[in-house]
Amino acid sequence: MVLPATGADSRLTVGLGTFGQTVGAAVTARCTSDAGRPRPQGPPPMFVRLGALPDLDLLERTGFNGGPSPELPSVLRTSAPPAEPGADGTGHGDSDTVVRRCAAAGTAAVRGLDALSSPLQGKWWNELDTLRDQPQVRHALTKLPECLDHRHNLRVNSEDDFFALVDSRLADHADDDAALVREDRKLAVAYADCMRPVEAVREPLREKLRERFVAENSRAIASLRSKLGPAVRELEKRHGVRISFPAL
């Protein structure tokens, strides 16, 4: 969950991150509701994929933007109550202060959970970054543009160019939901197809690197294993939020 090495592993990592988002959002929503203020506007908690560790099977099935969303707690599915009139008679009063206070409460609710996993996971991300300079990884990535061109008629010079193309094409269909989904899935299928040889090289390297990392950080990992599960269960119980994970 904290030290992913494969695309399938990353579903657990994404679920843990989304769990923290959802707890924070639930605390913020209850706080503003108790204060008689509208819930702050913004996107709901959602699964955010790890770009540096692509889950190709899930991408191929759901696209870049069409993946599943976690089940939201009831406090986030219901409408917030109307704001009570404030001192200025506008219905807002000190609503900005309330929103800031409630947002801070949401952040504070998951600070302990973040503190458990973030130091070790941050070290792991730094380790994964070193793989980019491995000759076999660089060589595999040089084959990506050729595959995208010959097999999917997508002319790009690099992985970064491909994602720039994705952004451009999806923006062109922003006003047509059906066309947006079709284009998103088409591009995701092409990416998954042409990245499989790259991941076939990278995944064994990541797994070998993780074996070494676990051995070198055994004490910190043992401490995390003893604390993370109870911390998740306590937050689930206290805030009515269940941890969940993307699934095929």
PDB file of C-alpha atoms in Angstrom:
ATOM      1  CA  MET A   1       0.000   0.000   0.000  1.00  0.00           C
ATOM      2  CA  VAL A   2       2.778   2.434   0.887  1.00  0.00           C
ATOM      3  CA  LEU A   3       5.592   1.007  -1.262  1.00  0.00           C
ATOM      4  CA  PRO A   4       4.036   0.158  -4.651  1.00  0.00           C
ATOM      5  CA  ALA A   5       6.183  -1.470  -7.317  1.00  0.00           C
ATOM      6  CA  THR A   6       3.558  -2.468  -9.919  1.00  0.00           C
ATOM      7  CA  GLY A   7       0.442  -0.966 -11.434  1.00  0.00           C
ATOM      8  CA  ALA A   8      -1.739  -3.362  -9.453  1.00  0.00           C
ATOM      9  CA  ASP A   9       0.071  -2.338  -6.244  1.00  0.00           C
ATOM     10  CA  SER A  10      -0.699   1.292  -6.996  1.00  0.00           C
ATOM     11  CA  ARG A  11      -4.447   0.697  -6.570  1.00  0.00           C
ATOM     12  CA  LEU A  12      -3.789   0.216  -2.856  1.00  0.00           C
ATOM     13  CA  THR A  13      -1.679   3.375  -2.717  1.00  0.00           C
ATOM     14  CA  VAL A  14      -4.356   5.372  -4.536  1.00  0.00           C
ATOM     15  CA  GLY A  15      -7.001   4.001  -2.164  1.00  0.00           C
ATOM     16  CA  LEU A  16      -5.049   5.094   0.905  1.00  0.00           C
ATOM     17  CA  GLY A  17      -4.635   8.603  -0.499  1.00  0.00           C
ATOM     18  CA  THR A  18      -8.306   8.824  -1.398  1.00  0.00           C
ATOM     19  CA  PHE A  19      -9.278   7.609   2.063  1.00  0.00           C
ATOM     20  CA  GLY A  20      -7.446  10.576   3.566  1.00  0.00           C
ATOM     21  CA  GLN A  21      -9.141  12.929   1.085  1.00  0.00           C
ATOM     22  CA  THR A  22     -12.557  11.523   1.981  1.00  0.00           C
ATOM     23  CA  VAL A  23     -12.060  11.748   5.741  1.00  0.00           C
ATOM     24  CA  GLY A  24     -10.898  15.349   5.406  1.00  0.00           C
ATOM     25  CA  ALA A  25     -13.833  16.237   3.156  1.00  0.00           C
ATOM     26  CA  ALA A  26     -16.322  14.582   5.522  1.00  0.00           C
ATOM     27  CA  VAL A  27     -14.969  16.476   8.533  1.00  0.00           C
ATOM     28  CA  THR A  28     -15.064  19.750   6.608  1.00  0.00           C
ATOM     29  CA  ALA A  29     -18.635  19.114   5.394  1.00  0.00           C
ATOM     30  CA  ARG A  30     -19.929  18.293   8.884  1.00  0.00           C
ATOM     31  CA  CYS A  31     -18.206  21.345  10.325  1.00  0.00           C
ATOM     32  CA  THR A  32     -19.779  23.727   7.809  1.00  0.00           C
ATOM     33  CA  SER A  33     -23.158  22.001   8.191  1.00  0.00           C
ATOM     34  CA  ASP A  34     -23.031  22.410  11.968  1.00  0.00           C
ATOM     35  CA  ALA A  35     -22.245  26.091  11.443  1.00  0.00           C
ATOM     36  CA  GLY A  36     -25.220  26.476   9.097  1.00  0.00           C
ATOM     37  CA  ARG A  37     -23.002  27.251   6.127  1.00  0.00           C
ATOM     38  CA  PRO A  38     -22.943  25.741   2.637  1.00  0.00           C
ATOM     39  CA  ARG A  39     -20.368  23.059   2.040  1.00  0.00           C
ATOM     40  CA  PRO A  40     -17.307  24.517   0.246  1.00  0.00           C
ATOM     41  CA  GLN A  41     -17.417  24.148  -3.522  1.00  0.00           C
ATOM     42  CA  GLY A  42     -14.909  21.882  -5.203  1.00  0.00           C
ATOM     43  CA  PRO A  43     -14.452  18.432  -6.699  1.00  0.00           C
ATOM     44  CA  PRO A  44     -15.332  15.462  -4.497  1.00  0.00           C
ATOM     45  CA  PRO A  45     -12.639  13.029  -3.351  1.00  0.00           C
ATOM     46  CA  MET A  46     -11.538  10.854  -6.235  1.00  0.00           C
ATOM     47  CA  PHE A  47      -9.029   8.192  -7.123  1.00  0.00           C
ATOM     48  CA  VAL A  48      -5.917   9.927  -8.463  1.00  0.00           C
ATOM     49  CA  ARG A  49      -3.649   7.606 -10.423  1.00  0.00           C
ATOM     50  CA  LEU A  50       0.121   7.594 -10.069  1.00  0.00           C
ATOM     51  CA  GLY A  51       1.524   8.765 -13.388  1.00  0.00           C
ATOM     52  CA  ALA A  52       5.034   7.502 -12.671  1.00  0.00           C
ATOM     53  CA  LEU A  53       3.690   4.032 -11.892  1.00  0.00           C
ATOM     54  CA  PRO A  54       0.959   3.390 -14.474  1.00  0.00           C
ATOM     55  CA  ASP A  55      -1.749   0.809 -13.856  1.00  0.00           C
ATOM     56  CA  LEU A  56      -2.055  -0.276 -17.469  1.00  0.00           C
ATOM     57  CA  ASP A  57      -4.834  -2.817 -16.985  1.00  0.00           C
ATOM     58  CA  LEU A  58      -7.045  -0.263 -15.272  1.00  0.00           C
ATOM     59  CA  LEU A  59      -6.199   2.444 -17.799  1.00  0.00           C
ATOM     60  CA  GLU A  60      -7.061   0.158 -20.677  1.00  0.00           C
ATOM     61  CA  ARG A  61     -10.463  -0.557 -19.175  1.00  0.00           C
ATOM     62  CA  THR A  62     -11.485   2.827 -17.796  1.00  0.00           C
ATOM     63  CA  GLY A  63      -9.426   5.462 -19.631  1.00  0.00           C
ATOM     64  CA  PHE A  64      -7.460   8.322 -18.144  1.00  0.00           C
ATOM     65  CA  ASN A  65     -10.467  10.165 -16.737  1.00  0.00           C
ATOM     66  CA  GLY A  66     -13.202   7.562 -16.600  1.00  0.00           C
ATOM     67  CA  GLY A  67     -12.068   5.459 -13.669  1.00  0.00           C
ATOM     68  CA  PRO A  68     -14.285   4.483 -10.760  1.00  0.00           C
ATOM     69  CA  SER A  69     -14.903   6.842  -7.877  1.00  0.00           C
ATOM     70  CA  PRO A  70     -15.095   5.823  -4.237  1.00  0.00           C
ATOM     71  CA  GLU A  71     -18.418   5.606  -2.457  1.00  0.00           C
ATOM     72  CA  LEU A  72     -18.889   8.898  -0.646  1.00  0.00           C
ATOM     73  CA  PRO A  73     -20.169   9.118   2.920  1.00  0.00           C
ATOM     74  CA  SER A  74     -23.711  10.398   3.281  1.00  0.00           C
ATOM     75  CA  VAL A  75     -22.583  13.803   4.512  1.00  0.00           C
ATOM     76  CA  LEU A  76     -20.958  14.365   1.111  1.00  0.00           C
ATOM     77  CA  ARG A  77     -23.900  13.068  -0.913  1.00  0.00           C
ATOM     78  CA  THR A  78     -26.521  15.333   0.616  1.00  0.00           C
ATOM     79  CA  SER A  79     -27.054  19.020   0.089  1.00  0.00           C
ATOM     80  CA  ALA A  80     -25.714  21.400   2.672  1.00  0.00           C
ATOM     81  CA  PRO A  81     -28.253  23.527   4.563  1.00  0.00           C
ATOM     82  CA  PRO A  82     -28.757  27.119   3.464  1.00  0.00           C
ATOM     83  CA  ALA A  83     -26.547  29.673   5.156  1.00  0.00           C
ATOM     84  CA  GLU A  84     -28.050  31.604   8.041  1.00  0.00           C
ATOM     85  CA  PRO A  85     -28.148  35.376   7.580  1.00  0.00           C
ATOM     86  CA  GLY A  86     -24.922  36.942   8.812  1.00  0.00           C
ATOM     87  CA  ALA A  87     -24.303  40.188  10.623  1.00  0.00           C
ATOM     88  CA  ASP A  88     -24.200  42.045   7.326  1.00  0.00           C
ATOM     89  CA  GLY A  89     -27.655  40.776   6.309  1.00  0.00           C
ATOM     90  CA  THR A  90     -26.330  39.137   3.153  1.00  0.00           C
ATOM     91  CA  GLY A  91     -26.524  35.538   4.285  1.00  0.00           C
ATOM     92  CA  HIS A  92     -22.735  35.279   4.334  1.00  0.00           C
ATOM     93  CA  GLY A  93     -21.464  37.079   7.392  1.00  0.00           C
ATOM     94  CA  ASP A  94     -18.249  35.454   8.505  1.00  0.00           C
ATOM     95  CA  SER A  95     -18.623  32.470   6.165  1.00  0.00           C
ATOM     96  CA  ASP A  96     -15.033  32.821   4.946  1.00  0.00           C
ATOM     97  CA  THR A  97     -13.837  32.411   8.504  1.00  0.00           C
ATOM     98  CA  VAL A  98     -16.058  29.357   8.956  1.00  0.00           C
ATOM     99  CA  VAL A  99     -14.796  27.786   5.738  1.00  0.00           C
ATOM    100  CA  ARG A 100     -11.181  28.328   6.726  1.00  0.00           C
ATOM    101  CA  ARG A 101     -11.787  26.909  10.191  1.00  0.00           C
ATOM    102  CA  CYS A 102     -13.600  23.872   8.811  1.00  0.00           C
ATOM    103  CA  ALA A 103     -10.998  23.266   6.112  1.00  0.00           C
ATOM    104  CA  ALA A 104      -8.326  23.343   8.817  1.00  0.00           C
ATOM    105  CA  ALA A 105     -10.341  20.806  10.828  1.00  0.00           C
ATOM    106  CA  GLY A 106     -10.489  18.519   7.804  1.00  0.00           C
ATOM    107  CA  THR A 107      -6.740  18.758   7.305  1.00  0.00           C
ATOM    108  CA  ALA A 108      -6.081  18.148  10.999  1.00  0.00           C
ATOM    109  CA  ALA A 109      -8.272  15.022  10.995  1.00  0.00           C
ATOM    110  CA  VAL A 110      -5.894  13.166   8.675  1.00  0.00           C
ATOM    111  CA  ARG A 111      -2.603  14.720   9.770  1.00  0.00           C
ATOM    112  CA  GLY A 112      -1.784  11.746  11.967  1.00  0.00           C
ATOM    113  CA  LEU A 113      -2.484   9.269   9.168  1.00  0.00           C
ATOM    114  CA  ASP A 114      -0.304  11.222   6.755  1.00  0.00           C
ATOM    115  CA  ALA A 115       2.475  11.418   9.316  1.00  0.00           C
ATOM    116  CA  LEU A 116       2.548   7.632   9.622  1.00  0.00           C
ATOM    117  CA  SER A 117       3.157   6.857   5.957  1.00  0.00           C
ATOM    118  CA  SER A 118       4.544   9.996   4.314  1.00  0.00           C
ATOM    119  CA  PRO A 119       8.184   9.839   5.545  1.00  0.00           C
ATOM    120  CA  LEU A 120       8.701   6.246   4.420  1.00  0.00           C
ATOM    121  CA  GLN A 121       6.754   6.692   1.201  1.00  0.00           C
ATOM    122  CA  GLY A 122       8.688   9.862   0.369  1.00  0.00           C
ATOM    123  CA  LYS A 123      11.928   7.898   0.633  1.00  0.00           C
ATOM    124  CA  TRP A 124      10.433   5.228  -1.623  1.00  0.00           C
ATOM    125  CA  TRP A 125       9.447   7.755  -4.329  1.00  0.00           C
ATOM    126  CA  ASN A 126      13.033   9.034  -4.294  1.00  0.00           C
ATOM    127  CA  GLU A 127      14.288   5.490  -4.796  1.00  0.00           C
ATOM    128  CA  LEU A 128      11.920   4.945  -7.714  1.00  0.00           C
ATOM    129  CA  ASP A 129      13.167   8.129  -9.367  1.00  0.00           C
ATOM    130  CA  THR A 130      16.613   6.578  -9.706  1.00  0.00           C
ATOM    131  CA  LEU A 131      15.257   3.982 -12.136  1.00  0.00           C
ATOM    132  CA  ARG A 132      14.695   6.617 -14.809  1.00  0.00           C
ATOM    133  CA  ASP A 133      18.438   6.669 -15.486  1.00  0.00           C
ATOM    134  CA  GLN A 134      18.777   2.907 -15.902  1.00  0.00           C
ATOM    135  CA  PRO A 135      19.967   2.221 -19.497  1.00  0.00           C
ATOM    136  CA  GLN A 136      17.368  -0.513 -20.069  1.00  0.00           C
ATOM    137  CA  VAL A 137      14.566   1.816 -18.971  1.00  0.00           C
ATOM    138  CA  ARG A 138      15.749   4.636 -21.217  1.00  0.00           C
ATOM    139  CA  HIS A 139      16.036   2.224 -24.143  1.00  0.00           C
ATOM    140  CA  ALA A 140      12.522   0.855 -23.597  1.00  0.00           C
ATOM    141  CA  LEU A 141      11.077   4.366 -23.525  1.00  0.00           C
ATOM    142  CA  THR A 142      12.733   5.231 -26.845  1.00  0.00           C
ATOM    143  CA  LYS A 143      10.493   2.593 -28.472  1.00  0.00           C
ATOM    144  CA  LEU A 144       7.289   4.248 -27.244  1.00  0.00           C
ATOM    145  CA  PRO A 145       6.898   6.865 -30.028  1.00  0.00           C
ATOM    146  CA  GLU A 146       7.432   4.260 -32.743  1.00  0.00           C
ATOM    147  CA  CYS A 147       4.726   2.020 -31.267  1.00  0.00           C
ATOM    148  CA  LEU A 148       2.259   4.869 -30.899  1.00  0.00           C
ATOM    149  CA  ASP A 149       2.871   5.938 -34.485  1.00  0.00           C
ATOM    150  CA  HIS A 150       2.853   2.558 -36.235  1.00  0.00           C
ATOM    151  CA  ARG A 151       0.119   0.870 -34.220  1.00  0.00           C
ATOM    152  CA  HIS A 152      -2.136   3.780 -33.285  1.00  0.00           C
ATOM    153  CA  ASN A 153      -1.323   6.560 -35.770  1.00  0.00           C
ATOM    154  CA  LEU A 154      -0.299   8.924 -32.970  1.00  0.00           C
ATOM    155  CA  ARG A 155       2.786  10.935 -33.876  1.00  0.00           C
ATOM    156  CA  VAL A 156       4.695  12.049 -30.789  1.00  0.00           C
ATOM    157  CA  ASN A 157       8.353  12.187 -29.848  1.00  0.00           C
ATOM    158  CA  SER A 158       8.153  11.157 -26.192  1.00  0.00           C
ATOM    159  CA  GLU A 159       5.869  10.179 -23.337  1.00  0.00           C
ATOM    160  CA  ASP A 160       5.566  13.854 -22.363  1.00  0.00           C
ATOM    161  CA  ASP A 161       4.520  14.693 -25.925  1.00  0.00           C
ATOM    162  CA  PHE A 162       1.889  11.976 -25.757  1.00  0.00           C
ATOM    163  CA  PHE A 163       0.296  13.449 -22.633  1.00  0.00           C
ATOM    164  CA  ALA A 164       0.345  16.894 -24.209  1.00  0.00           C
ATOM    165  CA  LEU A 165      -1.572  15.339 -27.107  1.00  0.00           C
ATOM    166  CA  VAL A 166      -4.033  13.759 -24.663  1.00  0.00           C
ATOM    167  CA  ASP A 167      -4.672  17.137 -23.022  1.00  0.00           C
ATOM    168  CA  SER A 168      -5.197  18.783 -26.406  1.00  0.00           C
ATOM    169  CA  ARG A 169      -7.560  16.150 -27.794  1.00  0.00           C
ATOM    170  CA  LEU A 170      -9.650  15.926 -24.638  1.00  0.00           C
ATOM    171  CA  ALA A 171      -9.921  19.712 -24.548  1.00  0.00           C
ATOM    172  CA  ASP A 172     -11.288  19.592 -28.107  1.00  0.00           C
ATOM    173  CA  HIS A 173     -14.166  17.385 -26.860  1.00  0.00           C
ATOM    174  CA  ALA A 174     -14.817  19.201 -23.589  1.00  0.00           C
ATOM    175  CA  ASP A 175     -18.372  20.111 -24.663  1.00  0.00           C
ATOM    176  CA  ASP A 176     -19.346  16.611 -25.819  1.00  0.00           C
ATOM    177  CA  ASP A 177     -19.314  14.057 -23.012  1.00  0.00           C
ATOM    178  CA  ALA A 178     -19.784  11.025 -25.263  1.00  0.00           C
ATOM    179  CA  ALA A 179     -16.998  12.084 -27.639  1.00  0.00           C
ATOM    180  CA  LEU A 180     -14.764  12.905 -24.676  1.00  0.00           C
ATOM    181  CA  VAL A 181     -15.178   9.407 -23.238  1.00  0.00           C
ATOM    182  CA  ARG A 182     -14.546   7.769 -26.621  1.00  0.00           C
ATOM    183  CA  GLU A 183     -11.370   9.767 -27.224  1.00  0.00           C
ATOM    184  CA  ASP A 184     -10.169   9.249 -23.670  1.00  0.00           C
ATOM    185  CA  ARG A 185     -10.588   5.471 -23.898  1.00  0.00           C
ATOM    186  CA  LYS A 186      -8.973   5.340 -27.349  1.00  0.00           C
ATOM    187  CA  LEU A 187      -5.888   7.196 -26.136  1.00  0.00           C
ATOM    188  CA  ALA A 188      -5.682   5.165 -22.940  1.00  0.00           C
ATOM    189  CA  VAL A 189      -5.810   1.901 -24.881  1.00  0.00           C
ATOM    190  CA  ALA A 190      -2.988   3.114 -27.138  1.00  0.00           C
ATOM    191  CA  TYR A 191      -0.889   4.152 -24.155  1.00  0.00           C
ATOM    192  CA  ALA A 192      -1.455   0.895 -22.299  1.00  0.00           C
ATOM    193  CA  ASP A 193      -0.563  -1.120 -25.393  1.00  0.00           C
ATOM    194  CA  CYS A 194       2.686   0.705 -26.066  1.00  0.00           C
ATOM    195  CA  MET A 195       3.754   1.030 -22.440  1.00  0.00           C
ATOM    196  CA  ARG A 196       3.540  -2.698 -21.710  1.00  0.00           C
ATOM    197  CA  PRO A 197       7.086  -3.368 -22.986  1.00  0.00           C
ATOM    198  CA  VAL A 198       8.328  -0.481 -20.828  1.00  0.00           C
ATOM    199  CA  GLU A 199       6.581  -1.799 -17.734  1.00  0.00           C
ATOM    200  CA  ALA A 200       7.903  -5.292 -18.494  1.00  0.00           C
ATOM    201  CA  VAL A 201      11.345  -3.771 -17.989  1.00  0.00           C
ATOM    202  CA  ARG A 202      10.531  -1.470 -15.081  1.00  0.00           C
ATOM    203  CA  GLU A 203       8.415  -3.705 -12.849  1.00  0.00           C
ATOM    204  CA  PRO A 204      11.133  -6.314 -12.126  1.00  0.00           C
ATOM    205  CA  LEU A 205      13.555  -3.479 -11.392  1.00  0.00           C
ATOM    206  CA  ARG A 206      11.076  -1.874  -8.990  1.00  0.00           C
ATOM    207  CA  GLU A 207      10.401  -5.163  -7.236  1.00  0.00           C
ATOM    208  CA  LYS A 208      14.100  -5.848  -6.788  1.00  0.00           C
ATOM    209  CA  LEU A 209      14.594  -2.295  -5.532  1.00  0.00           C
ATOM    210  CA  ARG A 210      11.724  -2.752  -3.073  1.00  0.00           C
ATOM    211  CA  GLU A 211      13.292  -5.909  -1.664  1.00  0.00           C
ATOM    212  CA  ARG A 212      16.435  -3.952  -0.872  1.00  0.00           C
ATOM    213  CA  PHE A 213      14.485  -0.984   0.460  1.00  0.00           C
ATOM    214  CA  VAL A 214      12.450  -3.185   2.805  1.00  0.00           C
ATOM    215  CA  ALA A 215      15.606  -4.802   4.135  1.00  0.00           C
ATOM    216  CA  GLU A 216      17.243  -1.435   4.707  1.00  0.00           C
ATOM    217  CA  ASN A 217      14.191   0.086   6.413  1.00  0.00           C
ATOM    218  CA  SER A 218      12.911  -2.927   8.308  1.00  0.00           C
ATOM    219  CA  ARG A 219      12.443  -1.116  11.636  1.00  0.00           C
ATOM    220  CA  ALA A 220      10.440   1.753  10.129  1.00  0.00           C
ATOM    221  CA  ILE A 221       8.322  -0.700   8.101  1.00  0.00           C
ATOM    222  CA  ALA A 222       7.590  -2.840  11.159  1.00  0.00           C
ATOM    223  CA  SER A 223       6.453   0.269  13.035  1.00  0.00           C
ATOM    224  CA  LEU A 224       4.222   1.335  10.128  1.00  0.00           C
ATOM    225  CA  ARG A 225       2.685  -2.132   9.837  1.00  0.00           C
ATOM    226  CA  SER A 226       1.730  -2.058  13.507  1.00  0.00           C
ATOM    227  CA  LYS A 227       0.155   1.401  13.361  1.00  0.00           C
ATOM    228  CA  LEU A 228      -1.368   2.002   9.922  1.00  0.00           C
ATOM    229  CA  GLY A 229      -4.193  -0.557  10.085  1.00  0.00           C
ATOM    230  CA  PRO A 230      -5.442   0.590  13.507  1.00  0.00           C
ATOM    231  CA  ALA A 231      -5.224   4.228  12.402  1.00  0.00           C
ATOM    232  CA  VAL A 232      -7.360   3.529   9.320  1.00  0.00           C
ATOM    233  CA  ARG A 233      -9.922   1.571  11.337  1.00  0.00           C
ATOM    234  CA  GLU A 234     -10.176   4.338  13.932  1.00  0.00           C
ATOM    235  CA  LEU A 235     -10.825   6.981  11.255  1.00  0.00           C
ATOM    236  CA  GLU A 236     -13.381   4.728   9.560  1.00  0.00           C
ATOM    237  CA  LYS A 237     -15.254   4.311  12.816  1.00  0.00           C
ATOM    238  CA  ARG A 238     -15.039   7.935  13.901  1.00  0.00           C
ATOM    239  CA  HIS A 239     -16.045   9.535  10.600  1.00  0.00           C
ATOM    240  CA  GLY A 240     -18.223   6.917   8.909  1.00  0.00           C
ATOM    241  CA  VAL A 241     -15.839   6.545   5.962  1.00  0.00           C
ATOM    242  CA  ARG A 242     -14.749   3.194   4.510  1.00  0.00           C
ATOM    243  CA  ILE A 243     -11.416   2.778   2.780  1.00  0.00           C
ATOM    244  CA  SER A 244     -11.834   1.619  -0.828  1.00  0.00           C
ATOM    245  CA  PHE A 245      -9.653   0.878  -3.825  1.00  0.00           C
ATOM    246  CA  PRO A 246      -9.926   0.996  -7.634  1.00  0.00           C
ATOM    247  CA  ALA A 247     -10.742  -2.427  -9.035  1.00  0.00           C
ATOM    248  CA  LEU A 248     -10.975  -3.948 -12.502  1.00  0.00           C
TER     249      LEU A 248
END
